[in-house]
XYZ file of N, CA and C in Angstrom:
204
model
N 60.466 -36.340 92.186
C 61.845 -36.295 92.666
C 62.390 -34.882 92.496
N 63.103 -34.419 93.477
C 63.695 -33.087 93.450
C 64.986 -33.097 92.623
N 65.319 -31.918 92.108
C 66.563 -31.764 91.358
C 67.306 -30.553 91.919
N 68.561 -30.766 92.278
C 69.383 -29.699 92.841
C 70.519 -29.405 91.868
N 70.693 -28.129 91.544
C 71.804 -27.742 90.676
C 72.653 -26.694 91.381
N 73.958 -26.826 91.200
C 74.927 -25.905 91.773
C 75.622 -25.161 90.651
N 75.794 -23.863 90.782
C 76.620 -23.107 89.846
C 78.049 -23.256 90.357
N 78.721 -24.302 89.898
C 80.029 -24.660 90.452
C 81.083 -23.577 90.264
N 80.924 -22.734 89.269
C 81.903 -21.668 89.049
C 81.764 -20.543 90.073
N 80.612 -20.415 90.703
C 80.400 -19.390 91.733
C 80.623 -19.922 93.146
N 80.611 -21.244 93.304
C 80.744 -21.859 94.626
C 82.145 -21.639 95.190
N 82.205 -21.218 96.454
C 83.505 -21.005 97.091
C 83.833 -22.100 98.104
N 83.041 -23.152 98.113
C 83.326 -24.302 98.971
C 83.267 -24.018 100.454
N 82.359 -23.176 100.885
C 82.276 -22.799 102.301
C 81.733 -23.929 103.181
N 81.080 -24.911 102.585
C 80.556 -26.104 103.249
C 79.326 -25.867 104.125
N 78.726 -24.700 104.049
C 77.515 -24.460 104.839
C 76.389 -25.389 104.403
N 76.297 -25.639 103.107
C 75.233 -26.505 102.601
C 75.372 -27.936 103.113
N 76.591 -28.372 103.353
C 76.817 -29.717 103.875
C 76.225 -29.866 105.271
N 76.282 -28.808 106.050
C 75.858 -28.879 107.450
C 74.353 -28.975 107.627
N 73.567 -28.532 106.636
C 72.117 -28.503 106.803
C 71.367 -29.604 106.052
N 72.038 -30.352 105.222
C 71.363 -31.401 104.450
C 70.954 -32.550 105.367
N 69.649 -32.800 105.499
C 69.205 -33.876 106.393
C 69.562 -35.277 105.876
N 69.784 -35.407 104.582
C 70.125 -36.705 103.993
C 71.636 -36.893 103.821
N 72.408 -35.843 104.104
C 73.878 -35.889 103.993
C 74.342 -36.303 102.595
N 73.693 -35.731 101.567
C 74.057 -36.055 100.191
C 74.792 -34.918 99.488
N 74.983 -33.805 100.184
C 75.760 -32.698 99.623
C 77.210 -32.893 100.048
N 78.108 -32.859 99.074
C 79.528 -33.101 99.336
C 80.382 -32.089 98.574
N 81.639 -31.988 98.969
C 82.607 -31.168 98.258
C 83.334 -32.051 97.247
N 83.402 -31.573 96.016
C 84.108 -32.304 94.958
C 85.595 -31.957 95.053
N 86.361 -32.826 95.658
C 87.791 -32.558 95.871
C 88.645 -32.968 94.680
N 88.003 -33.358 93.588
C 88.750 -33.777 92.409
C 88.872 -32.700 91.346
N 88.068 -31.649 91.447
C 88.092 -30.619 90.412
C 87.905 -29.228 91.013
N 88.822 -28.338 90.685
C 88.726 -26.950 91.127
C 87.887 -26.153 90.135
N 87.179 -25.133 90.639
C 86.480 -24.244 89.717
C 87.443 -23.137 89.264
N 86.965 -22.211 88.464
C 87.834 -21.161 87.904
C 88.423 -20.241 88.975
N 87.761 -20.154 90.110
C 88.257 -19.304 91.199
C 89.250 -20.034 92.102
N 89.441 -21.332 91.858
C 90.393 -22.104 92.645
C 89.810 -22.788 93.867
N 88.485 -22.914 93.906
C 87.813 -23.565 95.028
C 87.310 -24.944 94.611
N 87.189 -25.834 95.589
C 86.528 -27.112 95.368
C 85.035 -26.881 95.580
N 84.217 -27.040 94.558
C 82.787 -26.744 94.681
C 81.988 -27.884 95.320
N 80.835 -27.528 95.832
C 79.920 -28.503 96.405
C 79.036 -29.082 95.311
N 78.452 -30.211 95.608
C 77.536 -30.858 94.681
C 76.751 -31.938 95.404
N 75.834 -32.560 94.699
C 74.983 -33.589 95.294
C 75.341 -34.954 94.724
N 75.476 -35.910 95.632
C 75.600 -37.304 95.221
C 74.262 -37.973 95.514
N 73.921 -38.989 94.825
C 72.660 -39.707 95.050
C 71.455 -38.762 94.981
N 71.297 -38.105 93.849
C 70.206 -37.149 93.654
C 68.841 -37.774 93.954
N 68.695 -39.062 93.746
C 67.419 -39.725 93.988
C 67.029 -39.735 95.465
N 67.973 -39.476 96.351
C 67.675 -39.423 97.790
C 67.259 -38.023 98.254
N 67.394 -37.023 97.390
C 67.052 -35.637 97.749
C 65.546 -35.519 97.983
N 65.188 -34.857 99.089
C 63.774 -34.680 99.431
C 63.255 -33.290 99.056
N 64.115 -32.455 98.492
C 63.694 -31.138 98.035
C 63.420 -30.138 99.137
N 64.054 -30.287 100.272
C 63.805 -29.387 101.407
C 64.338 -27.973 101.158
N 65.337 -27.854 100.307
C 65.950 -26.572 99.926
C 66.713 -25.892 101.058
N 67.032 -26.614 102.121
C 67.833 -26.040 103.200
C 69.188 -25.572 102.657
N 69.753 -26.341 101.739
C 71.059 -25.999 101.163
C 70.987 -24.659 100.423
N 69.933 -24.473 99.651
C 69.782 -23.238 98.882
C 69.560 -22.035 99.780
N 68.824 -22.231 100.859
C 68.529 -21.131 101.789
C 69.788 -20.666 102.512
N 70.641 -21.591 102.904
C 71.828 -21.226 103.688
C 72.986 -20.713 102.822
N 72.956 -20.977 101.528
C 74.065 -20.584 100.653
C 74.194 -19.056 100.574
N 75.337 -18.495 101.007
C 75.503 -17.047 101.008
C 75.691 -16.448 99.618
N 75.975 -17.284 98.639
C 76.237 -16.793 97.288
C 75.168 -17.183 96.282
N 74.067 -17.718 96.743
C 72.937 -18.103 95.864
C 73.386 -19.006 94.717
N 74.187 -19.989 95.049
C 74.771 -20.906 94.074
C 73.836 -22.077 93.781
N 72.916 -22.370 94.685
C 72.124 -23.592 94.635
C 70.681 -23.302 94.230
N 70.169 -24.133 93.298
C 68.779 -24.033 92.879
C 68.128 -25.394 93.081
N 66.967 -25.404 93.719
C 66.242 -26.653 93.971
C 64.918 -26.608 93.233
N 64.672 -27.659 92.440
C 63.406 -27.799 91.715
C 62.693 -29.032 92.252
N 61.406 -28.895 92.485
C 60.626 -30.044 92.982
C 59.838 -30.662 91.858
């Protein structure tokens, strides 16, 4: 099973990662702001992640790390 981690304090909530996830499990956490005042992205249902790393590749700020 793949594991995806986001550095939520660096995430600016641009939503690019949401657009490329084939399983649609990357979402914006609208309940908590990070220190910069953005709603960060994260993964729901980690068990559905296939480890494609599309989210990490498209992230302009290198916020996402994918481990297989």
